[in-house]
Short mmCIF file of C-alpha atoms and ligand atoms in Angstrom, two decimals:
data_model
loop_
_atom_site.label_atom_id
_atom_site.label_comp_id
_atom_site.label_asym_id
_atom_site.label_seq_id
_atom_site.Cartn_x
_atom_site.Cartn_y
_atom_site.Cartn_z
CA MET A 1304 59.26 117.17 109.39
CA SER A 1305 62.52 116.11 108.25
CA VAL A 1306 62.51 112.45 106.86
CA LEU A 1307 65.29 110.03 106.03
CA VAL A 1308 64.08 107.23 103.84
CA TRP A 1309 66.56 104.25 104.41
CA LEU A 1310 66.30 102.24 100.93
CA LYS A 1311 67.10 98.69 100.84
CA SER A 1312 65.79 96.27 98.64
CA ASP A 1313 63.12 98.58 96.95
CA LEU A 1314 64.98 100.55 94.77
CA ARG A 1315 62.23 101.93 92.84
CA LEU A 1316 59.84 104.99 92.35
CA GLN A 1317 56.60 103.07 91.52
CA ASP A 1318 54.66 101.41 94.16
CA ASN A 1319 56.95 102.21 96.78
CA PRO A 1320 55.30 103.02 100.13
CA VAL A 1321 58.52 103.94 101.92
CA LEU A 1322 59.11 106.65 99.45
CA ARG A 1323 55.42 107.75 99.44
CA GLU A 1324 55.59 108.32 103.25
CA ALA A 1325 58.37 111.43 102.52
CA LEU A 1326 55.68 112.96 100.59
CA GLY A 1327 54.19 116.39 102.18
CA SER A 1328 57.36 116.40 104.74
CA ALA A 1329 59.48 119.55 104.77
CA ALA A 1330 62.67 117.88 103.59
CA CYS A 1331 63.58 113.99 102.50
CA LEU A 1332 66.93 112.39 102.20
CA PRO A 1333 66.74 109.04 100.46
CA VAL A 1334 70.04 106.80 101.45
CA TYR A 1335 71.42 103.97 100.77
CA CYS A 1336 74.02 101.84 102.61
CA LEU A 1337 76.49 99.76 101.19
CA ASP A 1338 78.16 97.50 104.11
CA PRO A 1339 81.58 96.45 103.47
CA ALA A 1340 80.97 93.32 105.65
CA GLU A 1341 78.93 91.83 102.90
CA PHE A 1342 81.81 91.61 100.58
CA VAL A 1343 84.31 90.09 103.19
CA PRO A 1344 84.88 86.30 102.62
CA ASP A 1345 83.50 83.87 105.73
CA ARG A 1346 85.74 80.84 106.69
CA HIS A 1347 84.52 78.90 103.42
CA GLY A 1348 85.77 81.65 101.37
CA ILE A 1349 82.11 82.72 100.80
CA THR A 1350 80.98 86.33 100.72
CA ALA A 1351 77.41 87.36 101.31
CA CYS A 1352 77.02 89.16 98.08
CA GLY A 1353 79.49 88.37 95.02
CA ALA A 1354 80.62 90.31 91.94
CA ARG A 1355 77.77 89.86 89.58
CA ARG A 1356 74.94 90.90 92.22
CA THR A 1357 76.84 93.73 93.39
CA SER A 1358 77.26 95.00 89.91
CA PHE A 1359 73.41 94.99 89.57
CA LEU A 1360 73.00 96.54 92.59
CA LEU A 1361 75.19 99.58 91.73
CA GLU A 1362 73.30 99.75 88.41
CA SER A 1363 69.99 99.87 90.29
CA LEU A 1364 71.35 102.43 92.47
CA VAL A 1365 72.43 104.67 89.54
CA ASP A 1366 69.09 104.51 87.91
CA LEU A 1367 67.45 105.28 90.95
CA HIS A 1368 69.72 108.46 91.67
CA ALA A 1369 68.86 109.87 88.41
CA SER A 1370 64.94 109.09 88.81
CA LEU A 1371 65.26 110.69 92.18
CA GLN A 1372 67.05 113.71 90.70
CA GLN A 1373 64.29 114.42 88.15
CA LEU A 1374 61.84 114.56 91.14
CA GLY A 1375 64.12 117.38 92.79
CA SER A 1376 65.82 114.81 95.16
CA GLY A 1377 68.81 112.43 94.63
CA LEU A 1378 70.08 109.50 96.26
CA LEU A 1379 72.76 109.67 98.89
CA VAL A 1380 74.94 106.20 98.86
CA ARG A 1381 77.41 105.75 101.53
CA ILE A 1382 79.74 102.69 102.20
CA GLY A 1383 79.67 101.74 105.79
CA SER A 1384 77.25 100.17 108.32
CA ALA A 1385 73.71 101.43 108.38
CA GLU A 1386 73.85 101.30 112.32
CA ARG A 1387 77.01 103.57 112.02
CA ILE A 1388 75.73 106.09 109.03
CA LEU A 1389 72.12 106.58 109.70
CA PRO A 1390 72.44 107.58 113.29
CA GLN A 1391 75.27 110.07 112.54
CA LEU A 1392 73.21 111.54 109.83
CA CYS A 1393 70.09 111.93 111.66
CA ALA A 1394 72.00 113.87 114.39
CA GLN A 1395 73.90 115.94 112.02
CA LEU A 1396 70.85 116.95 109.88
CA GLY A 1397 68.16 117.37 112.51
CA ILE A 1398 66.25 114.31 111.14
CA ASP A 1399 62.73 113.55 112.87
CA ARG A 1400 61.82 110.51 111.24
CA VAL A 1401 63.34 107.36 109.61
CA VAL A 1402 61.17 105.52 107.12
CA SER A 1403 62.15 102.28 105.56
CA HIS A 1404 61.03 98.72 104.52
CA ALA A 1405 59.65 96.47 107.21
CA GLU A 1406 62.00 93.26 107.43
CA HIS A 1407 60.60 89.54 107.31
CA ALA A 1408 64.34 88.05 107.97
CA PRO A 1409 66.03 87.28 111.04
CA TYR A 1410 69.65 88.92 110.22
CA GLU A 1411 67.96 92.05 108.59
CA GLN A 1412 65.31 92.59 111.42
CA ALA A 1413 68.37 92.51 113.78
CA LEU A 1414 70.23 95.34 111.84
CA LEU A 1415 66.86 97.22 111.88
CA ASP A 1416 66.74 96.68 115.75
CA ARG A 1417 70.35 97.91 115.86
CA VAL A 1418 69.88 100.93 113.69
CA THR A 1419 66.69 101.83 115.74
CA ALA A 1420 68.52 101.66 119.07
CA ALA A 1421 71.23 104.01 117.76
CA LEU A 1422 69.12 106.71 116.50
CA PRO A 1423 69.15 109.82 118.36
CA GLU A 1424 66.58 110.05 120.98
CA GLY A 1425 63.13 111.31 119.95
CA THR A 1426 63.71 110.06 116.29
CA GLN A 1427 60.55 108.17 114.88
CA VAL A 1428 60.88 105.16 112.89
CA MET A 1429 58.31 104.12 110.56
CA LEU A 1430 58.13 100.80 108.85
CA ARG A 1431 56.19 99.81 105.44
CA LEU A 1432 55.79 96.32 103.82
CA SER A 1433 57.19 97.25 100.33
CA ASN A 1434 58.09 93.86 98.58
CA ALA A 1435 55.17 91.74 99.33
CA LEU A 1436 52.14 90.75 97.17
CA PHE A 1437 49.76 91.02 99.99
CA ALA A 1438 49.25 93.06 103.16
CA LEU A 1439 49.30 90.80 106.12
CA GLU A 1440 45.96 92.02 107.42
CA ASP A 1441 44.37 90.83 104.05
CA LEU A 1442 45.23 87.49 104.01
CA PRO A 1443 42.64 84.83 104.99
CA PHE A 1444 44.57 83.67 107.84
CA THR A 1445 46.88 85.08 110.74
CA GLU A 1446 50.38 84.99 110.46
CA GLU A 1447 50.80 81.97 113.15
CA LYS A 1448 48.42 79.89 111.04
CA LEU A 1449 50.02 80.10 107.61
CA PRO A 1450 49.44 76.72 106.18
CA GLN A 1451 52.64 74.73 106.06
CA VAL A 1452 51.70 73.13 102.62
CA PHE A 1453 51.97 75.41 99.73
CA THR A 1454 48.97 73.89 97.85
CA ARG A 1455 46.92 74.68 100.87
CA PHE A 1456 48.17 78.28 101.03
CA ARG A 1457 47.49 78.56 97.42
CA HIS A 1458 43.86 77.14 97.58
CA GLN A 1459 42.98 79.76 100.64
CA VAL A 1460 44.49 82.52 98.82
CA GLU A 1461 42.35 81.83 95.70
CA LYS A 1462 39.23 81.16 97.82
CA TYR A 1463 39.72 84.60 99.50
CA PRO A 1464 41.72 86.78 97.15
CA PRO A 1465 43.43 89.60 99.08
CA ALA A 1466 43.04 92.91 97.25
CA ILE A 1467 45.84 94.03 95.00
CA GLU A 1468 46.57 97.72 94.73
CA ALA A 1469 49.82 99.55 93.51
CA LEU A 1470 51.08 103.07 94.63
CA ALA A 1471 51.80 105.50 91.66
CA ALA A 1472 55.28 106.86 91.62
CA PRO A 1473 55.75 110.44 93.46
CA GLU A 1474 55.59 113.48 90.64
CA GLU A 1475 57.98 115.31 93.02
CA LEU A 1476 59.92 114.86 96.44
CA PRO A 1477 60.58 117.57 98.97
CA GLY A 1478 64.40 118.44 98.69
CA TRP A 1479 67.35 117.42 100.76
CA PRO A 1480 67.30 119.07 104.24
CA ALA A 1481 69.47 122.05 105.07
CA GLY A 1482 72.76 121.08 105.69
CA ALA A 1483 72.91 118.04 103.50
CA SER A 1484 74.21 120.02 100.38
CA ASP A 1485 77.71 119.37 101.40
CA LEU A 1486 77.15 115.49 101.41
CA VAL A 1487 78.01 114.28 97.82
CA ALA A 1488 75.29 111.99 95.98
CA GLY A 1489 76.20 109.51 93.56
CA VAL A 1490 76.84 105.83 93.47
CA PRO A 1491 80.42 104.31 94.07
CA CYS A 1492 82.13 102.12 91.26
CA ILE A 1493 82.81 98.47 91.91
CA SER A 1494 86.20 98.71 92.35
CA ASP A 1495 85.29 101.06 95.40
CA LEU A 1496 83.93 97.60 96.99
CA GLY A 1497 87.02 95.70 96.09
CA PHE A 1498 85.63 93.92 92.65
CA THR A 1499 87.41 94.06 89.52
CA PRO A 1500 84.86 95.39 87.19
CA LEU A 1501 83.11 92.54 85.25
CA ALA A 1502 82.69 92.43 81.46
CA GLN A 1503 79.04 91.50 80.26
CA GLU A 1504 78.62 87.38 79.74
CA PRO A 1505 77.51 87.12 76.25
CA ARG A 1506 75.98 83.87 76.91
CA SER A 1507 73.98 85.27 79.99
CA SER A 1508 70.12 84.25 79.84
CA LEU A 1509 69.38 87.50 82.10
CA PRO A 1510 68.20 89.83 79.59
CA TYR A 1511 68.63 93.18 81.28
CA SER A 1512 70.68 95.40 83.68
CA GLY A 1513 69.80 96.46 86.89
CA GLY A 1514 67.34 99.57 87.84
CA GLU A 1515 63.62 100.16 87.43
CA THR A 1516 63.91 101.73 84.06
CA ALA A 1517 65.45 98.40 82.53
CA ALA A 1518 63.06 96.07 84.44
CA LYS A 1519 59.97 98.15 83.33
CA ALA A 1520 61.31 97.78 79.83
CA TRP A 1521 61.89 94.12 80.29
CA LEU A 1522 58.37 93.33 81.64
CA ASP A 1523 56.64 95.47 78.86
CA ASP A 1524 58.64 93.19 76.03
CA TYR A 1525 57.58 90.09 78.18
CA LEU A 1526 54.14 90.67 78.63
CA TRP A 1527 53.16 93.01 75.62
CA HIS A 1528 55.90 93.17 72.68
CA SER A 1529 57.14 89.56 72.70
CA GLN A 1530 54.34 88.09 74.62
CA ALA A 1531 56.66 85.37 75.50
CA ILE A 1532 54.37 85.05 78.67
CA ARG A 1533 51.68 83.18 76.61
CA HIS A 1534 53.97 80.18 76.31
CA TYR A 1535 55.60 80.43 79.81
CA LYS A 1536 53.84 77.08 81.15
CA SER A 1537 55.44 74.95 78.36
CA THR A 1538 59.09 76.97 78.31
CA ARG A 1539 59.59 77.47 81.77
CA ASN A 1540 61.81 74.32 82.43
CA GLN A 1541 64.36 74.95 79.57
CA LEU A 1542 67.36 75.99 80.14
CA HIS A 1543 68.94 78.62 78.10
CA GLY A 1544 67.78 81.79 76.37
CA ARG A 1545 66.05 85.06 76.69
CA TYR A 1546 62.30 84.22 76.79
CA PHE A 1547 61.83 80.84 78.24
CA SER A 1548 60.63 82.16 81.56
CA SER A 1549 59.97 85.83 82.84
CA LYS A 1550 63.60 86.73 84.27
CA LEU A 1551 61.76 88.91 86.80
CA SER A 1552 63.50 87.33 89.77
CA ALA A 1553 66.69 89.99 89.77
CA ALA A 1554 64.01 93.07 89.53
CA LEU A 1555 61.99 91.65 92.33
CA ALA A 1556 64.81 90.72 94.33
CA HIS A 1557 66.16 94.24 94.36
CA GLY A 1558 62.84 95.56 94.32
CA CYS A 1559 63.29 97.42 91.04
CA LEU A 1560 59.57 96.24 90.42
CA SER A 1561 57.18 95.42 93.13
CA PRO A 1562 55.44 92.21 92.99
CA ARG A 1563 52.11 93.95 92.96
CA THR A 1564 53.25 96.11 89.74
CA VAL A 1565 54.10 92.63 88.11
CA LEU A 1566 50.72 91.07 89.08
CA LEU A 1567 48.56 94.16 87.88
CA ALA A 1568 50.29 94.05 84.55
CA LEU A 1569 49.84 90.49 84.11
CA ARG A 1570 45.96 91.04 84.79
CA ARG A 1571 45.95 93.70 82.23
CA HIS A 1572 47.52 91.32 79.96
CA GLU A 1573 44.77 88.87 80.49
CA ALA A 1574 42.11 91.34 80.32
CA ARG A 1575 43.28 92.29 76.68
CA PHE A 1576 44.65 88.88 75.42
CA GLY A 1577 42.71 86.49 77.64
CA ALA A 1578 43.91 84.28 80.48
CA ASN A 1579 45.56 80.93 79.81
CA GLU A 1580 47.54 78.14 81.65
CA SER A 1581 50.74 80.23 81.18
CA THR A 1582 49.64 83.49 82.65
CA TYR A 1583 47.94 81.29 85.39
CA TRP A 1584 51.36 79.82 86.02
CA LEU A 1585 53.04 83.37 86.41
CA TRP A 1586 50.76 84.09 89.14
CA PHE A 1587 51.31 80.70 90.70
CA GLU A 1588 55.24 81.12 90.83
CA LEU A 1589 54.55 84.78 92.57
CA LEU A 1590 52.49 82.81 95.09
CA TRP A 1591 55.40 80.66 95.95
CA ARG A 1592 57.77 83.52 96.41
CA GLU A 1593 55.08 84.92 98.58
CA PHE A 1594 54.74 81.72 100.51
CA PHE A 1595 58.46 81.61 101.25
CA ARG A 1596 58.59 85.15 102.74
CA LEU A 1597 55.51 84.71 104.87
CA SER A 1598 57.19 81.15 106.05
CA LEU A 1599 60.51 83.04 106.80
CA ARG A 1600 58.54 85.43 108.79
CA LEU A 1601 56.97 82.96 110.92
CA HIS A 1602 59.80 80.45 111.35
CA GLY A 1603 62.79 83.14 111.62
CA LYS A 1604 66.16 81.36 112.37
CA ARG A 1605 64.93 77.71 111.94
CA PHE A 1606 64.84 78.50 108.41
CA PHE A 1607 68.53 78.38 108.27
CA ARG A 1608 69.24 75.29 110.66
CA ARG A 1609 70.69 72.29 109.06
CA GLY A 1610 67.48 70.29 110.48
CA GLY A 1611 65.36 72.97 108.89
CA LEU A 1612 61.80 73.44 109.94
CA HIS A 1613 61.29 69.68 111.19
CA ALA A 1614 64.70 69.05 112.68
CA GLY A 1615 65.28 66.69 109.90
CA SER A 1616 68.88 65.12 109.42
CA PRO A 1617 70.00 65.81 106.00
CA PRO A 1618 73.82 65.11 105.20
CA THR A 1619 76.11 66.86 107.59
CA GLY A 1620 79.72 68.58 107.09
CA HIS A 1621 81.48 69.10 103.77
CA ASP A 1622 84.80 68.01 101.94
CA GLN A 1623 86.63 68.45 98.56
CA ARG A 1624 83.60 67.60 96.69
CA PHE A 1625 81.90 70.78 97.89
CA ASN A 1626 84.69 72.69 96.13
CA ASP A 1627 84.38 70.83 93.22
CA TRP A 1628 80.95 71.50 92.83
CA ARG A 1629 81.22 75.14 93.57
CA ASN A 1630 84.09 75.36 91.13
CA ALA A 1631 82.25 73.48 88.26
CA ALA A 1632 84.90 70.57 88.57
CA THR A 1633 83.00 67.64 89.58
CA GLY A 1634 83.40 65.94 86.27
CA GLN A 1635 79.83 65.58 85.66
CA PRO A 1636 79.31 67.65 82.30
CA PHE A 1637 75.90 69.00 83.03
CA ILE A 1638 76.49 69.75 86.56
CA ASP A 1639 79.96 71.68 85.75
CA ALA A 1640 77.96 73.41 82.77
CA CYS A 1641 75.28 74.87 85.25
CA MET A 1642 77.83 75.79 87.87
CA THR A 1643 79.85 77.35 85.18
CA GLU A 1644 76.67 79.50 84.03
CA LEU A 1645 76.06 80.45 87.51
CA ASN A 1646 79.30 81.58 88.39
CA ALA A 1647 80.03 83.42 85.16
CA SER A 1648 76.52 85.13 84.84
CA GLY A 1649 74.74 85.13 88.18
CA PHE A 1650 71.88 83.40 86.90
CA LEU A 1651 70.44 79.85 86.43
CA SER A 1652 67.23 78.39 85.33
CA ASN A 1653 64.85 77.00 88.00
CA ARG A 1654 65.29 73.67 86.59
CA ALA A 1655 69.23 73.58 86.74
CA ARG A 1656 69.02 75.23 90.33
CA GLN A 1657 66.99 72.33 91.26
CA ILE A 1658 69.46 69.75 89.72
CA VAL A 1659 72.53 71.18 90.99
CA ALA A 1660 70.94 71.47 94.43
CA SER A 1661 69.83 67.85 94.44
CA TYR A 1662 73.16 66.67 93.05
CA LEU A 1663 75.19 68.21 96.03
CA VAL A 1664 72.70 67.10 98.88
CA HIS A 1665 71.80 63.56 97.59
CA ASP A 1666 74.56 62.68 95.24
CA LEU A 1667 77.59 64.23 96.79
CA GLN A 1668 76.00 64.10 100.46
CA GLN A 1669 77.06 67.62 101.26
CA ASP A 1670 75.67 69.94 104.03
CA TRP A 1671 72.84 71.88 101.83
CA ARG A 1672 73.52 75.23 103.77
CA LEU A 1673 76.95 75.29 102.07
CA GLY A 1674 75.33 75.21 98.66
CA ALA A 1675 72.72 77.57 99.75
CA ALA A 1676 75.38 80.24 100.84
CA TRP A 1677 77.21 79.76 97.48
CA PHE A 1678 74.06 80.71 95.75
CA GLN A 1679 73.71 83.49 98.19
CA GLN A 1680 77.27 84.85 96.92
CA GLN A 1681 76.61 84.18 93.21
CA LEU A 1682 72.78 84.84 92.23
CA VAL A 1683 71.97 88.19 90.93
CA ASP A 1684 68.55 87.49 92.12
CA TYR A 1685 69.25 86.24 95.46
CA ASP A 1686 66.18 86.43 97.69
CA VAL A 1687 66.72 85.34 101.53
CA ALA A 1688 63.32 83.56 101.47
CA SER A 1689 63.31 82.03 98.12
CA ASN A 1690 66.74 80.84 98.19
CA TRP A 1691 66.84 79.27 101.58
CA GLY A 1692 63.37 78.01 101.39
CA ASN A 1693 64.23 76.20 97.97
CA TRP A 1694 67.34 74.65 99.26
CA ALA A 1695 65.47 73.76 102.45
CA TYR A 1696 62.80 71.92 100.21
CA ILE A 1697 65.08 70.17 98.25
CA ALA A 1698 67.20 69.00 101.05
CA GLY A 1699 63.89 67.63 102.68
CA VAL A 1700 63.84 69.75 105.69
CA GLY A 1701 61.36 72.51 104.27
CA HIS A 1702 58.11 72.66 103.13
CA ASP A 1703 58.30 69.60 100.75
CA PRO A 1704 55.14 67.30 101.79
CA ARG A 1705 57.09 64.61 100.07
CA GLY A 1706 60.08 65.06 102.42
CA GLY A 1707 62.39 66.21 99.86
CA ARG A 1708 63.18 65.90 95.98
CA VAL A 1709 65.89 63.86 94.56
CA PHE A 1710 66.54 64.55 90.87
CA ASN A 1711 67.99 61.90 88.84
CA LEU A 1712 70.82 63.49 86.95
CA ALA A 1713 70.76 61.02 83.93
CA LYS A 1714 67.13 61.20 83.61
CA GLN A 1715 67.08 64.98 83.93
CA VAL A 1716 69.70 65.65 81.14
CA GLU A 1717 67.94 63.16 78.99
CA GLN A 1718 64.75 65.14 79.43
CA HIS A 1719 66.20 68.71 79.25
CA ASP A 1720 69.49 68.47 77.37
CA PRO A 1721 69.27 65.24 75.20
CA GLU A 1722 71.62 66.92 72.58
CA GLY A 1723 74.12 68.40 75.03
CA ARG A 1724 73.48 71.98 73.34
CA TYR A 1725 73.39 73.48 76.63
CA VAL A 1726 76.47 71.81 78.11
CA ALA A 1727 78.35 72.87 74.87
CA ILE A 1728 77.27 76.50 75.32
CA TRP A 1729 78.81 76.43 79.02
CA SER A 1730 81.89 74.24 78.14
CA ARG A 1731 83.38 76.79 75.91
C1 LIG B 362 68.06 75.96 95.00
C2 LIG B 362 67.22 77.13 94.63
C3 LIG B 362 67.60 78.24 94.83
C4 LIG B 362 66.84 79.54 94.58
N1 LIG B 362 67.00 80.83 94.65
C5 LIG B 362 66.25 81.77 94.47
C6 LIG B 362 66.65 83.14 94.84
O1 LIG B 362 67.82 83.29 95.48
N2 LIG B 362 65.88 84.03 94.48
C7 LIG B 362 64.84 83.98 93.63
O2 LIG B 362 64.03 84.89 93.30
N3 LIG B 362 64.37 82.81 93.35
C8 LIG B 362 65.37 81.63 93.70
N4 LIG B 362 64.81 80.32 93.24
C9 LIG B 362 63.37 80.20 92.59
C10 LIG B 362 63.76 80.30 91.12
O3 LIG B 362 64.38 79.31 90.67
C11 LIG B 362 64.01 81.63 90.60
O4 LIG B 362 62.92 82.40 91.02
C12 LIG B 362 63.77 81.46 89.14
O5 LIG B 362 64.48 80.69 88.34
C13 LIG B 362 63.99 83.04 88.43
O6 LIG B 362 63.67 83.06 87.06
P1 LIG B 362 62.48 83.89 86.45
O7 LIG B 362 62.18 85.17 87.14
O8 LIG B 362 62.63 83.60 84.95
O9 LIG B 362 61.45 82.79 87.10
P2 LIG B 362 59.95 82.50 86.48
O10 LIG B 362 59.97 80.81 86.24
O11 LIG B 362 59.60 83.29 85.38
O12 LIG B 362 58.99 82.90 87.92
C14 LIG B 362 58.45 84.05 87.93
C15 LIG B 362 58.86 84.53 89.29
O13 LIG B 362 58.19 83.81 90.37
C16 LIG B 362 59.22 83.65 91.51
N5 LIG B 362 59.48 82.29 91.42
C17 LIG B 362 59.44 81.25 90.50
N6 LIG B 362 59.92 80.06 90.87
C18 LIG B 362 59.99 80.29 92.48
C19 LIG B 362 60.50 79.39 93.58
N7 LIG B 362 60.66 78.02 93.13
N8 LIG B 362 60.62 79.84 94.68
C20 LIG B 362 60.22 81.29 94.88
N9 LIG B 362 59.85 81.89 93.80
C21 LIG B 362 59.93 81.64 92.71
C22 LIG B 362 60.22 84.58 91.20
O14 LIG B 362 59.98 85.79 91.83
C23 LIG B 362 60.24 84.54 89.69
O15 LIG B 362 61.03 85.76 89.06
C24 LIG B 362 65.59 79.12 93.59
C25 LIG B 362 65.25 78.07 93.25
C26 LIG B 362 65.80 76.70 93.81
C27 LIG B 362 65.69 75.69 93.24
#
């Protein structure tokens, strides 16, 4: 059996069920497709994937390629759409089976369907859920019965905790199929995708670069060396710095770490040093991530509608105020500092995300979906479910039982940046 492993947001060896499916096959070709459509601006001048995330992605691919080479394999990275590239490779190399990550979002599912339909007749497709905390069959409710309020979801999961296990990294992998040796492995540069190479942003709070190796080292630092986790509950709403929150979002979004690997490491930390309210709170936040993923699976395209899950009526349309917001030119120093950080570094603390999102929707009265699209372009840790789910929540058309969150800018600044230190950092 000759297997093509189509990697997407699962760029790691450890706890990767997709890669594990290739073990025991005669040949295996790991492939990643960089779709140029992701880098083309839409009518608002917004691309699906901006330069900072692309840079992190390419670093992750370089790291994965090196790790795969050590196992006797390697990563084939192609620029082009998966629906064109994968069927061609399957036909050219006589691939019997394509293994990939099962999707939970409609756009990604539609692509998967198109790829499947275009594969040569007889090619099997095998899908594995690789970035979820829980297997669907282990949840204490069916997918359709997902509680619509997070607290109820959390209570159910805590009352009937699903099993958490992580797969070991493979120790070796089958080589590439015969005929693949003339294909060139390796990763393109960012300029091949139309971006100007970026310098590191010295003020960035994101403490690591792309790839499983860096992500594992950061997780070790956070849980074991610095033990910053022990104060997470009291620091998580801060705005700037290396250790105020876990910074695991980028590693999770690109699949450099699986959520199960993170949770099991957290449990080991608790077994050694004791659980406290901070270790509990990291689990709590990982549950939010899982909740949004399950919700997106259930609600599909409704997740992206202006009226969201309840056919609500948040502000519609946009004008110059949206451009001012995205260009950090609103004239509100705190909002402009946040947007400067986002645009320069690709990262923003959770509190800053909430404040700028609330400001765009509730103060500037702009369509929340444009804000979500701008975050999608700019965030290194962009995750379809977490991004659109949080934006809808703040706009009052998502899962918030209180019907949306309005953050009073003056109060937030008073509470979180009373001396203007954060604004000073990002106004330079
Ligand atoms: C408007 C808006 C947009 C957002 N867009 C994204 C996004 O695209 N990708 C993303 O990963 N998170 C998003 N978040 C959630 C949250 O802001 C980030 O996960 C967090 O700031 C990342 O930093 P951290 O890893 O240090 O988080 P920590 O506070 O250390 O949390 C640990 C992990 O829990 C998860 N998590 C924490 N808060 C949330 C939350 N509110 N919703 C879902 N998961 C959460 C993340 O995986 C995070 O890495 C968004 C929040 C808002 C308000």
